[in-house]
Tab-separated table of C-alpha atoms in Angstrom:
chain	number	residue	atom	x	y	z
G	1159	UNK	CA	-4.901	16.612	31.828
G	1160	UNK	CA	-5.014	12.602	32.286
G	1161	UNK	CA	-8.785	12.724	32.085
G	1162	UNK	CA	-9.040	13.644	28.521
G	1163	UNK	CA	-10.379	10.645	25.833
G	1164	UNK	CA	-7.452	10.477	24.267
G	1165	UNK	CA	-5.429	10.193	27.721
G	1166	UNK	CA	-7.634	7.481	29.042
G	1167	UNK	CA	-7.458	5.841	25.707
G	1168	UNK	CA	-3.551	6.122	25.677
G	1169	UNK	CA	-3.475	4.728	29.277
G	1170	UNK	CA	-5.227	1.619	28.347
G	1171	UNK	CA	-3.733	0.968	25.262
G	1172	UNK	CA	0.014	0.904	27.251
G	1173	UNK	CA	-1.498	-1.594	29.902
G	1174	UNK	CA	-2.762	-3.311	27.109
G	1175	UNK	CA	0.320	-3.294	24.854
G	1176	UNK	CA	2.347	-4.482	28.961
G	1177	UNK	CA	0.005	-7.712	28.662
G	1178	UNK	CA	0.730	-8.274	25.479
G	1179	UNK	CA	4.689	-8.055	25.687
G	1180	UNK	CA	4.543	-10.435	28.627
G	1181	UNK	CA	2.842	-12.730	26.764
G	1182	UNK	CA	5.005	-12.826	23.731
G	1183	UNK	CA	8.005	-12.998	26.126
G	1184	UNK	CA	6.049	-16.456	27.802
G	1185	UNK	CA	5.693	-17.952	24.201
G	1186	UNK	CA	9.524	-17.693	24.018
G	1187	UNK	CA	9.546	-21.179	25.427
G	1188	UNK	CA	8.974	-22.400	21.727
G	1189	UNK	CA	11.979	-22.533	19.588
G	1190	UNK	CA	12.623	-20.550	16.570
G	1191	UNK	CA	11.526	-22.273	13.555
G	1192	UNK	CA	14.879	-20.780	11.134
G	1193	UNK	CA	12.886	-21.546	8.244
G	1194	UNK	CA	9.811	-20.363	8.733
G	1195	UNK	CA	8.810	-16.723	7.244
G	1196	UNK	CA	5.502	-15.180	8.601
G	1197	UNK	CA	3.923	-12.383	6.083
G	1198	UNK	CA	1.606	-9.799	6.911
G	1199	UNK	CA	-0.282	-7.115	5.246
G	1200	UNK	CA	-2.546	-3.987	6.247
G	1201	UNK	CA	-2.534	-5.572	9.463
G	1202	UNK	CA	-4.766	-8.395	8.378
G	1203	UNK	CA	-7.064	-7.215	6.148
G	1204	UNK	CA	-4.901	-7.223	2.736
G	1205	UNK	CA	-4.859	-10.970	1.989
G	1206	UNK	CA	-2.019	-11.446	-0.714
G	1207	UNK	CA	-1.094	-8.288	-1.888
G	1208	UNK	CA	1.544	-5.226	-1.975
G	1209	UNK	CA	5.144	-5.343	-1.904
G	1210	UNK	CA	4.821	-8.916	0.826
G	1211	UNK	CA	3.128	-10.651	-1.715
G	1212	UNK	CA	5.609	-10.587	-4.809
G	1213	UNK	CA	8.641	-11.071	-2.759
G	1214	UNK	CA	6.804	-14.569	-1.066
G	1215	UNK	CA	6.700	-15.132	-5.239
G	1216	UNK	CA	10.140	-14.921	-5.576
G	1217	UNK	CA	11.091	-17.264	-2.711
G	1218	UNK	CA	7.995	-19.733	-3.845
G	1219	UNK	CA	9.750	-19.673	-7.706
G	1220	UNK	CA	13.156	-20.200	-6.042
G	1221	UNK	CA	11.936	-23.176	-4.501
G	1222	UNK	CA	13.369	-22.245	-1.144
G	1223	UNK	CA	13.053	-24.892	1.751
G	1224	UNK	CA	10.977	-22.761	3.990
G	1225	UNK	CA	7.926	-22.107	5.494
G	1226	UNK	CA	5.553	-19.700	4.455
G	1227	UNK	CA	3.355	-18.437	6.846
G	1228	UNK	CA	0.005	-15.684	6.218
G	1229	UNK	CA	-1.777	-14.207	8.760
G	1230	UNK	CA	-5.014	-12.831	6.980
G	1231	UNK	CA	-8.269	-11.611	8.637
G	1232	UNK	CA	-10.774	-13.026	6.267
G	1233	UNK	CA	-10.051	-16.820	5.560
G	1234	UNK	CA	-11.937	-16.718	2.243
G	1235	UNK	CA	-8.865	-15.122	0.918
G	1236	UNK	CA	-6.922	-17.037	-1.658
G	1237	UNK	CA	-3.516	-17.547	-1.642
G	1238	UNK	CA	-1.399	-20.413	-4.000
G	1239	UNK	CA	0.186	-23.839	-2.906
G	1240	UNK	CA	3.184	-23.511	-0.740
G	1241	UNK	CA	1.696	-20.580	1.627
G	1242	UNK	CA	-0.027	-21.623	4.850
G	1243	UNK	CA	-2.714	-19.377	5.235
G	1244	UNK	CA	-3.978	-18.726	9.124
G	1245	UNK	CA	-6.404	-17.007	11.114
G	1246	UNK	CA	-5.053	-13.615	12.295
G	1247	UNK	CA	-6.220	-13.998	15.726
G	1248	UNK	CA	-3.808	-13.072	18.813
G	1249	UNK	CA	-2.777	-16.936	19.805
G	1250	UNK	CA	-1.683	-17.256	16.226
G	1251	UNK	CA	-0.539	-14.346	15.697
G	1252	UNK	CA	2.034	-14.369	19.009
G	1253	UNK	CA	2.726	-17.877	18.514
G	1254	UNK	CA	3.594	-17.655	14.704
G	1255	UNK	CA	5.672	-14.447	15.222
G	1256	UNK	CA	7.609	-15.583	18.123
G	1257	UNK	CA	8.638	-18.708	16.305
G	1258	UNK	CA	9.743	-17.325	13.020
G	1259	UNK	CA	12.775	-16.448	12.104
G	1260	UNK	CA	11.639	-13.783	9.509
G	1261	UNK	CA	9.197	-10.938	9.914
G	1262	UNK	CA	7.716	-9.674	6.327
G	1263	UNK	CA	4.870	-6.814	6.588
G	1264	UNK	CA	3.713	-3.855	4.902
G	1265	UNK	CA	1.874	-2.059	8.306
G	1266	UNK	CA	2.247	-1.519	11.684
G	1267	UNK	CA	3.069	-4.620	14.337
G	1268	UNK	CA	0.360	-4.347	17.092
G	1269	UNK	CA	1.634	-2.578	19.961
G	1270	UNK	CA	3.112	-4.863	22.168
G	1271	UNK	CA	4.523	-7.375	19.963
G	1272	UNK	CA	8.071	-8.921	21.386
G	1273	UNK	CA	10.909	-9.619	18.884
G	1274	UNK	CA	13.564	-12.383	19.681
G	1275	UNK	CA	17.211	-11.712	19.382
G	1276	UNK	CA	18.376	-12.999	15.987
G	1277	UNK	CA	14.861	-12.533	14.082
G	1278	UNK	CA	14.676	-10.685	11.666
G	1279	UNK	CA	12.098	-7.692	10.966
G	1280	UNK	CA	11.772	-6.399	7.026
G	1281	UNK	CA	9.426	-3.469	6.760
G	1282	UNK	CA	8.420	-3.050	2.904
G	1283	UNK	CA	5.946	-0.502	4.160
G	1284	UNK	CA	2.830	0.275	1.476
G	1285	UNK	CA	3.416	2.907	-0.343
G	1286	UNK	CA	6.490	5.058	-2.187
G	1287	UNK	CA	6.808	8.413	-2.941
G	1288	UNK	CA	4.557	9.524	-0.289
G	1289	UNK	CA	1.667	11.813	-1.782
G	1290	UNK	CA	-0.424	12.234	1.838
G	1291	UNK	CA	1.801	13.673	4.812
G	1292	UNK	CA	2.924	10.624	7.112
G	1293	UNK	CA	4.398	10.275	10.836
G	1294	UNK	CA	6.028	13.456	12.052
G	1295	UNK	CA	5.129	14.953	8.556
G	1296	UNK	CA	1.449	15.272	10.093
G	1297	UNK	CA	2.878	17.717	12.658
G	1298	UNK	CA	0.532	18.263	15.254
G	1299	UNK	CA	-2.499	16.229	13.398
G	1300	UNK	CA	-0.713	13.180	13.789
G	1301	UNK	CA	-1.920	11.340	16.935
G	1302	UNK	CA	-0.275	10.600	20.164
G	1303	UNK	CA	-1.110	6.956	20.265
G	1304	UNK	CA	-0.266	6.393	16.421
G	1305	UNK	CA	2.629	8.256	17.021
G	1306	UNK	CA	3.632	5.400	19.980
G	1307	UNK	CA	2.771	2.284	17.793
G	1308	UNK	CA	4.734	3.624	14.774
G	1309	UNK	CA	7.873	4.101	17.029
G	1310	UNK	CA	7.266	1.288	18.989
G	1311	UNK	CA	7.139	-0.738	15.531
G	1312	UNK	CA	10.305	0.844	13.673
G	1313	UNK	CA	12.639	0.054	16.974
G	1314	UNK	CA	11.340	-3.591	16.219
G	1315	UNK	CA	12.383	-3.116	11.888
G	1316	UNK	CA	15.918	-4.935	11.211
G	1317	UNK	CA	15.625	-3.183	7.290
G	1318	UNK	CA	13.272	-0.572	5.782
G	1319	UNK	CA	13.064	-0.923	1.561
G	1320	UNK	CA	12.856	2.159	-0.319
G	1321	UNK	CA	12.676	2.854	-3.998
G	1322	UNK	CA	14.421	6.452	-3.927
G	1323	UNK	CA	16.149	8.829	-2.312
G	1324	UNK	CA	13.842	11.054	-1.709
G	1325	UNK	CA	12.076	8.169	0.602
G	1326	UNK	CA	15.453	7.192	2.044
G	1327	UNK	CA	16.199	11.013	2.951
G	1328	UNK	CA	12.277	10.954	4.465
G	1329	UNK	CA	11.784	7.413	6.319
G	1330	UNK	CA	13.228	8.357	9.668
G	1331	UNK	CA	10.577	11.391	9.852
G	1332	UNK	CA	7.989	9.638	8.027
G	1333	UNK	CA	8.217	6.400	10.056
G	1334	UNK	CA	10.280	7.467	12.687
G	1335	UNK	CA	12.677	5.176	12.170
G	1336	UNK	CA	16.890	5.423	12.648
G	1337	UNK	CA	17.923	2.057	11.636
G	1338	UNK	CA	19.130	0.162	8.151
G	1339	UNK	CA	17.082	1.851	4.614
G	1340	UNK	CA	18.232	-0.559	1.770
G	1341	UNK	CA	17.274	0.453	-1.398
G	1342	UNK	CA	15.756	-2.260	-3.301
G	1343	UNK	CA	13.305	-0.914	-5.438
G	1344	UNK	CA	8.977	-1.936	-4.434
G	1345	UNK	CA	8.614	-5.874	-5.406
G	1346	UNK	CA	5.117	-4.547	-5.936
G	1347	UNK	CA	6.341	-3.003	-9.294
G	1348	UNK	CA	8.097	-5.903	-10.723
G	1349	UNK	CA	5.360	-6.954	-12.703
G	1350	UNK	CA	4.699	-3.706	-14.463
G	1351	UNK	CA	8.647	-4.883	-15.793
G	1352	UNK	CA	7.606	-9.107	-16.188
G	1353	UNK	CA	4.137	-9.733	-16.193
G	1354	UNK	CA	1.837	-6.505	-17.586
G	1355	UNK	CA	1.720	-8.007	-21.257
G	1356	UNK	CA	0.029	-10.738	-19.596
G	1357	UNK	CA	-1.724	-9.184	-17.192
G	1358	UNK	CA	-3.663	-6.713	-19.812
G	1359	UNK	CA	-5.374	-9.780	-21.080
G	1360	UNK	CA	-6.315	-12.358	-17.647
G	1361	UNK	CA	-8.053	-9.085	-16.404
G	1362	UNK	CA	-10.341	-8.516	-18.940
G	1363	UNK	CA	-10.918	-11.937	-19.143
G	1364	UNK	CA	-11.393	-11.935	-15.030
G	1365	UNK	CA	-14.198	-9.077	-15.394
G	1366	UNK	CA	-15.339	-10.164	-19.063
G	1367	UNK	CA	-14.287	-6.826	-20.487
G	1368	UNK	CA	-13.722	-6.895	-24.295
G	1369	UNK	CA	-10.398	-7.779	-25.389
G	1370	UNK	CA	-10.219	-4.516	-27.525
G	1371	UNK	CA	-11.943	-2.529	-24.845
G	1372	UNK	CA	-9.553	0.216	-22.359
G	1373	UNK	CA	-9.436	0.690	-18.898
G	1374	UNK	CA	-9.539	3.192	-16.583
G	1375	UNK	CA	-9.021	2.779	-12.925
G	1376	UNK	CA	-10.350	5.059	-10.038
G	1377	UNK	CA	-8.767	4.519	-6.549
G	1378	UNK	CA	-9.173	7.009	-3.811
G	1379	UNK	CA	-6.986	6.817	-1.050
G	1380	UNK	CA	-7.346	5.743	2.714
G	1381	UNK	CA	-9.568	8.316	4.814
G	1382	UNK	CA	-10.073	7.884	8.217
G	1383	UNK	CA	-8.348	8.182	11.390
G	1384	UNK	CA	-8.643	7.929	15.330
G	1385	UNK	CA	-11.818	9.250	16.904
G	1386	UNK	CA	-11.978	9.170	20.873
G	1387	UNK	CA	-8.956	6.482	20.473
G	1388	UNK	CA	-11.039	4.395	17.917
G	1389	UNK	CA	-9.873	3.879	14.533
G	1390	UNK	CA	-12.253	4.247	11.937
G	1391	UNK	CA	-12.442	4.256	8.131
G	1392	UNK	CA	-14.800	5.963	5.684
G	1393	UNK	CA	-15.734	6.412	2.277
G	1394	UNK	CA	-18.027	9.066	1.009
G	1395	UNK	CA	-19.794	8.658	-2.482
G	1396	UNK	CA	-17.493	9.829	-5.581
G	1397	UNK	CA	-18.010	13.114	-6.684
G	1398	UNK	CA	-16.625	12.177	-10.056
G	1399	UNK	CA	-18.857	12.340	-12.884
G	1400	UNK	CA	-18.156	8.730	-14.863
G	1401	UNK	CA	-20.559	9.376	-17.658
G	1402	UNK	CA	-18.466	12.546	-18.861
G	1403	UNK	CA	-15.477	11.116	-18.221
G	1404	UNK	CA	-15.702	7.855	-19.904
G	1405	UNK	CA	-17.216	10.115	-23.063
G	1406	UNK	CA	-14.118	12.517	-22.609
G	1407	UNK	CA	-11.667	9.332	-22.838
G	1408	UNK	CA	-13.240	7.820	-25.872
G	1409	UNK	CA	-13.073	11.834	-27.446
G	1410	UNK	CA	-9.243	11.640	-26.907
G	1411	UNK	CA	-8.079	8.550	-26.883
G	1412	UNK	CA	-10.798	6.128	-28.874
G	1413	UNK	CA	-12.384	2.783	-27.873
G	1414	UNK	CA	-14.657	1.607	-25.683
G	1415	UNK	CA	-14.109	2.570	-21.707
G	1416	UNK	CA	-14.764	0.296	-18.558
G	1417	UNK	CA	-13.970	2.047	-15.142
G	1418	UNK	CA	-12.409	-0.107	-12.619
G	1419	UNK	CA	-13.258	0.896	-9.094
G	1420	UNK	CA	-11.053	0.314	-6.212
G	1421	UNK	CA	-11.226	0.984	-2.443
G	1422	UNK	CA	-8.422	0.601	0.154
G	1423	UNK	CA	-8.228	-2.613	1.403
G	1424	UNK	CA	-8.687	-2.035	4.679
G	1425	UNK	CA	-11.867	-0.013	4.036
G	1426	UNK	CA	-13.082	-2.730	1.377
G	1427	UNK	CA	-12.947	-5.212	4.391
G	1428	UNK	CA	-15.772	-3.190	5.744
G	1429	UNK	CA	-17.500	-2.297	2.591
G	1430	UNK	CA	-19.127	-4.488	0.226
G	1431	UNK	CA	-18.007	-2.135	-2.929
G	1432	UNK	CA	-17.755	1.416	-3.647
G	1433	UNK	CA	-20.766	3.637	-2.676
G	1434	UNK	CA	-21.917	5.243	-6.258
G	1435	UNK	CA	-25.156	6.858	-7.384
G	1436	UNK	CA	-25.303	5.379	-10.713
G	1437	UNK	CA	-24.022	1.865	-11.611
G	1438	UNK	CA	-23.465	0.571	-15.301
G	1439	UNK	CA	-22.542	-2.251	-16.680
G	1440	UNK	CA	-19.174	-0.087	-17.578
G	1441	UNK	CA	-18.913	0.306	-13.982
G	1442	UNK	CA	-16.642	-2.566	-12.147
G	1443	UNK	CA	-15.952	-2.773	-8.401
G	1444	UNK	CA	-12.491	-4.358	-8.441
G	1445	UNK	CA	-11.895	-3.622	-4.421
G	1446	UNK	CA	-12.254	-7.244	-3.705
G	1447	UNK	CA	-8.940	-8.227	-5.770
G	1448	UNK	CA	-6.174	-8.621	-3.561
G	1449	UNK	CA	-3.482	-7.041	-5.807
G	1450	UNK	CA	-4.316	-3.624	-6.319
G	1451	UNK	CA	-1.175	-3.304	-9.186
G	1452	UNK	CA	-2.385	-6.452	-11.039
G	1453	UNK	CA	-5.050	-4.395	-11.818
G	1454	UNK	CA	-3.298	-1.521	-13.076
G	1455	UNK	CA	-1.309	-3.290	-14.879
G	1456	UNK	CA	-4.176	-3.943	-16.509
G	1457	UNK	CA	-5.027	-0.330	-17.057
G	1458	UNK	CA	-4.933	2.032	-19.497
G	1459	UNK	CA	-5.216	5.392	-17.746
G	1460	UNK	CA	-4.929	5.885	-13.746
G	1461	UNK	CA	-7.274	8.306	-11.651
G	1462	UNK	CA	-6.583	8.897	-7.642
G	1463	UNK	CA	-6.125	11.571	-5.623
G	1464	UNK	CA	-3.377	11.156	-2.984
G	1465	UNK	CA	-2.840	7.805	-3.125
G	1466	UNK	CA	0.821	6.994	-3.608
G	1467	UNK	CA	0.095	4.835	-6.344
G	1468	UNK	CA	0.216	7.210	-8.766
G	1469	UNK	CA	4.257	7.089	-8.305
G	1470	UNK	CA	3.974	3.340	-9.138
G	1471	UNK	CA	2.261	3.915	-12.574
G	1472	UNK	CA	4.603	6.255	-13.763
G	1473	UNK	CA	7.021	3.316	-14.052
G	1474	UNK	CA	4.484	2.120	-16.771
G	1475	UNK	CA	3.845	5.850	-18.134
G	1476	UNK	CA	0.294	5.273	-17.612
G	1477	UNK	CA	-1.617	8.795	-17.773
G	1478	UNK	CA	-2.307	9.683	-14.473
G	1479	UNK	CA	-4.750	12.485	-13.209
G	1480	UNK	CA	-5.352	13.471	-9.777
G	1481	UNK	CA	-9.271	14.456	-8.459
G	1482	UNK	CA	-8.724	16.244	-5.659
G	1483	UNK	CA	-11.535	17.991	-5.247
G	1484	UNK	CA	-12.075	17.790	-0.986
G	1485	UNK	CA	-8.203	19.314	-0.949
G	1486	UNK	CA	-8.454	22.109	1.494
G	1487	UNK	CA	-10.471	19.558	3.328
G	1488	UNK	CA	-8.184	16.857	3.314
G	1489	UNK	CA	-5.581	18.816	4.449
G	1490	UNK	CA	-7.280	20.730	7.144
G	1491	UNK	CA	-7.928	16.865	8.057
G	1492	UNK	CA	-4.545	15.155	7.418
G	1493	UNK	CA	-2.097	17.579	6.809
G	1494	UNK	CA	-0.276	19.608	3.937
G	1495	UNK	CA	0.706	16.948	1.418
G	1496	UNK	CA	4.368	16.417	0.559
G	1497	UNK	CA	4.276	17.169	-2.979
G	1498	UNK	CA	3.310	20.636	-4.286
G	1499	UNK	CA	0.660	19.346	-6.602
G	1500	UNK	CA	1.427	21.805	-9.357
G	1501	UNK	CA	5.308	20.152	-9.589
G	1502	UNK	CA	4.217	16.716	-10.551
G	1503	UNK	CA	4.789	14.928	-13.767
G	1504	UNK	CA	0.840	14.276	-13.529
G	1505	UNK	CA	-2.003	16.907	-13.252
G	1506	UNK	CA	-4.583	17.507	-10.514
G	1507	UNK	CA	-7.865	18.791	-10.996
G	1508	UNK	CA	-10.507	19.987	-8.456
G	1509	UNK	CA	-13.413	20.112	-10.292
G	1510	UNK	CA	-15.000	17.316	-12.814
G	1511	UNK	CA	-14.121	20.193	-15.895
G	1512	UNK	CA	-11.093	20.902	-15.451
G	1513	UNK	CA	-10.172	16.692	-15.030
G	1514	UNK	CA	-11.672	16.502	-18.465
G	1515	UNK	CA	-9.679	19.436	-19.865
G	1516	UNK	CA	-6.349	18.324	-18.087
G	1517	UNK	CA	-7.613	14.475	-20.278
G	1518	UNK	CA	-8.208	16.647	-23.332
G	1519	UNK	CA	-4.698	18.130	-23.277
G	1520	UNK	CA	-2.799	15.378	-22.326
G	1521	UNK	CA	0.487	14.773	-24.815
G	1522	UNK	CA	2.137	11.507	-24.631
G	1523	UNK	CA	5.495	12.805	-25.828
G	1524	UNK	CA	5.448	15.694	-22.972
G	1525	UNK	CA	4.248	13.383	-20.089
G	1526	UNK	CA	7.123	10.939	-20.466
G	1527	UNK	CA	9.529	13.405	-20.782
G	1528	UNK	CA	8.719	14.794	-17.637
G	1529	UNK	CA	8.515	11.801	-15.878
G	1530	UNK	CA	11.842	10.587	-16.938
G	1531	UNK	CA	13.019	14.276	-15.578
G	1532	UNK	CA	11.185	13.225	-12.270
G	1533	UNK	CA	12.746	9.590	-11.753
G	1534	UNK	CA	16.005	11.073	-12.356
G	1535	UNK	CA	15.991	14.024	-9.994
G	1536	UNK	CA	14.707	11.708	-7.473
G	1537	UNK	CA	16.815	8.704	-8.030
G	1538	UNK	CA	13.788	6.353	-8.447
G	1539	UNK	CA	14.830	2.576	-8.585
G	1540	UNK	CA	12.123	0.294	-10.246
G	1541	UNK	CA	13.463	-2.408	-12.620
G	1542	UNK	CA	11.599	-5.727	-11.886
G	1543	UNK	CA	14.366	-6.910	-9.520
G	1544	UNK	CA	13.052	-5.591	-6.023
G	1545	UNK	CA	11.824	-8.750	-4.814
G	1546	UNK	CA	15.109	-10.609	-6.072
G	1547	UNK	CA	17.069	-7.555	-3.959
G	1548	UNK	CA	14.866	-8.861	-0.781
G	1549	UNK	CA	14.890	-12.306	-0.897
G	1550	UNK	CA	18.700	-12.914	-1.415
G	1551	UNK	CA	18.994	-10.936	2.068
G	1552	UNK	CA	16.525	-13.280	3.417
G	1553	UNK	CA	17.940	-16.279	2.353
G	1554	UNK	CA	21.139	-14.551	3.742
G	1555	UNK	CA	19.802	-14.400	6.985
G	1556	UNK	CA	17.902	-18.138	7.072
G	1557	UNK	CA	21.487	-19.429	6.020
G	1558	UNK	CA	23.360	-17.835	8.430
């Protein structure tokens, strides 16, 4: 039984996650800086980006007296004036964390990590409206030592934002979590509400598309998982045929088509770009921008296939489609997914035909009527104020 990979793997991790406690608990001899805020995202890799990065705009507009602290991976990451960026390595990472008095990330805390009494811990998480099965959701795919980290992390989590009720009802499975849900809205979304007038122009100027010209974006989800207790990610080459489609969207819609290509981030810290057959110059890879919803902001119709971002274009009524063509695989993989595919405002497809018929059919008037039927049953909350919502209970707590 205790000789198995995964058991060895398990064991080490725990002594490993013992030295690391003991060394946050040593670092405790530095004193809590009240005003400092330390922000995090996809453990590292994510630079300034998801939900962490609009509600560190909100406190950097309010001109708050406090420290701003990012722990990135790659320091060629850009962040604006006011944010400290720093190397993510352990002796920063410990010694930053220990002497903040607010904890902002959208991931998992490495296992280990010691929080001080009166610090507090806001988990934004990275993603809504769950598409892909998470935490206890996975049932018996999801992994004994992810299953320790996760629950190790949420008993560290002060709050845990949601957007709806159907994540509030799901969090404490999902993330196994039992503590405070506040329902704020995703900060991450504001700017579909403040800033996507603006934001349809600076990105065609950023990737010298045509003013006139439309967008369509293409971002697969995270795959990958834990192999012999390593974590790995992957990407296999699209199946999607771009030629047809882009041809397909002119057919319905009109104009000229550029396809923006986007990778997770933590997979597009490995990869250079997208693996593809057959590049254009209608072909962009946009995986190296930080903000994945500046970009679709930007966009004119959304493709994916279980990425949870789907849920955040709705808020725009951007046509979305779903590619799922590896499903059975995915889920043999993964798990089921939490949605019935066939009850979603958007369509999936599983073949590269029946995409382009589900593009060819597409009615405006019908799509947004069943979207507003979907935010309603589920009690969505997205009106450009999440990251308002969050920082008042910061500044709350720095006060205090």
């Amino acid at each position: 039984m205790g000789n198995r990979p995964e058991d060895k793997s398990i064991s080490k991790r725990k002594r490993q996650a013992h030295r690391t406690y003991m060394f946050y608990k040593m670092m405790q001899i530095f004193p809590v800086n009240r005003k400092k805020i330390v922000f995090t995202t996809f453990e590292g890799d994510g630079g300034y980006c998801c939900n962490p990065r609009y509600i560190s705009e909100e406190i950097l507009k309010r001109k708050t007296d406090c420290e701003i602290v990012w722990l990135v991976n790659n320091m060629n990451k850009q962040f604006p004036t006011g944010i400290r960026k720093v190397k993510n390595t352990f002796l920063n990472r410990v010694f930053h964390l220990t002497t903040a008095k607010v904890w902002i990330d959208n991931s998992r805390k490495e296992y280990g990590t010691a929080k001080r009494k009166g610090q507090l811990y806001i988990q934004t998480w990275h993603a809504a409206l769950e598409m892909k099965p998470v935490g206890k959701f996975r049932g018996k795919l999801f992994p004994k030592m992810a299953y320790l980290v996760s629950r190790y992390d949420s008993m560290l989590v002060d709050y845990v934002i949601s957007n709806s009720k159907w994540c509030t009802k799901r969090y404490p499975k999902m993330l196994l979590y039992d503590g405070k849900i506040i329902k704020t809205g995703s900060p991450r979304c504001d700017i579909f509400y403040t800033k996507r007038e603006k934001l349809y122009k600076e990105i065609r100027e950023r990737y010298q598309i045509p003013v006139n010209a439309k967008i369509v974006m293409f971002a697969p989800t995270f795959r990958g998982g834990s192999q012999n207790g390593k974590r790995q990610v992957f990407a296999d080459i699209p199946t999607l045929n771009f030629t047809l489609l882009t041809e397909t969207l002119k057919d319905k819609f009109g104009g000229e088509w550029y396809i923006l290509l986007r990778l997770h981030p933590q997979l597009a810290a490995q990869m250079k770009e997208m693996p593809l057959k057959n590049k254009s110059k209608y072909i962009i890879d946009v995986s190296h921008a930080d903000d994945m919803n500046e970009v679709l902001a930007a966009s004119d119709v959304f493709i994916t296939d279980y990425s949870s971002s789907a849920f955040d274009a709705i808020n725009m009524y951007l046509p979305v489609f779903l590619y799922t063509d590896d499903l059975d695989k995915y889920v043999e993989e993964r798990g089921k997914l939490m949605w019935d595919l066939n009850k979603l405002p958007f369509p999936a497809a599983y073949t590269n035909d029946e995409l382009m018929q589900h593009i060819k059919r597409f009615c405006n008037k019908t799509y947004k009527r069943n979207i507003d039927i979907f935010l309603r049953k589920h009690e969505v909350l997205e009106d450009g104020k999440a990251s308002e919502r969050i920082v008042n209970l910061i500044e709350h707590a720095i006060q205090r």
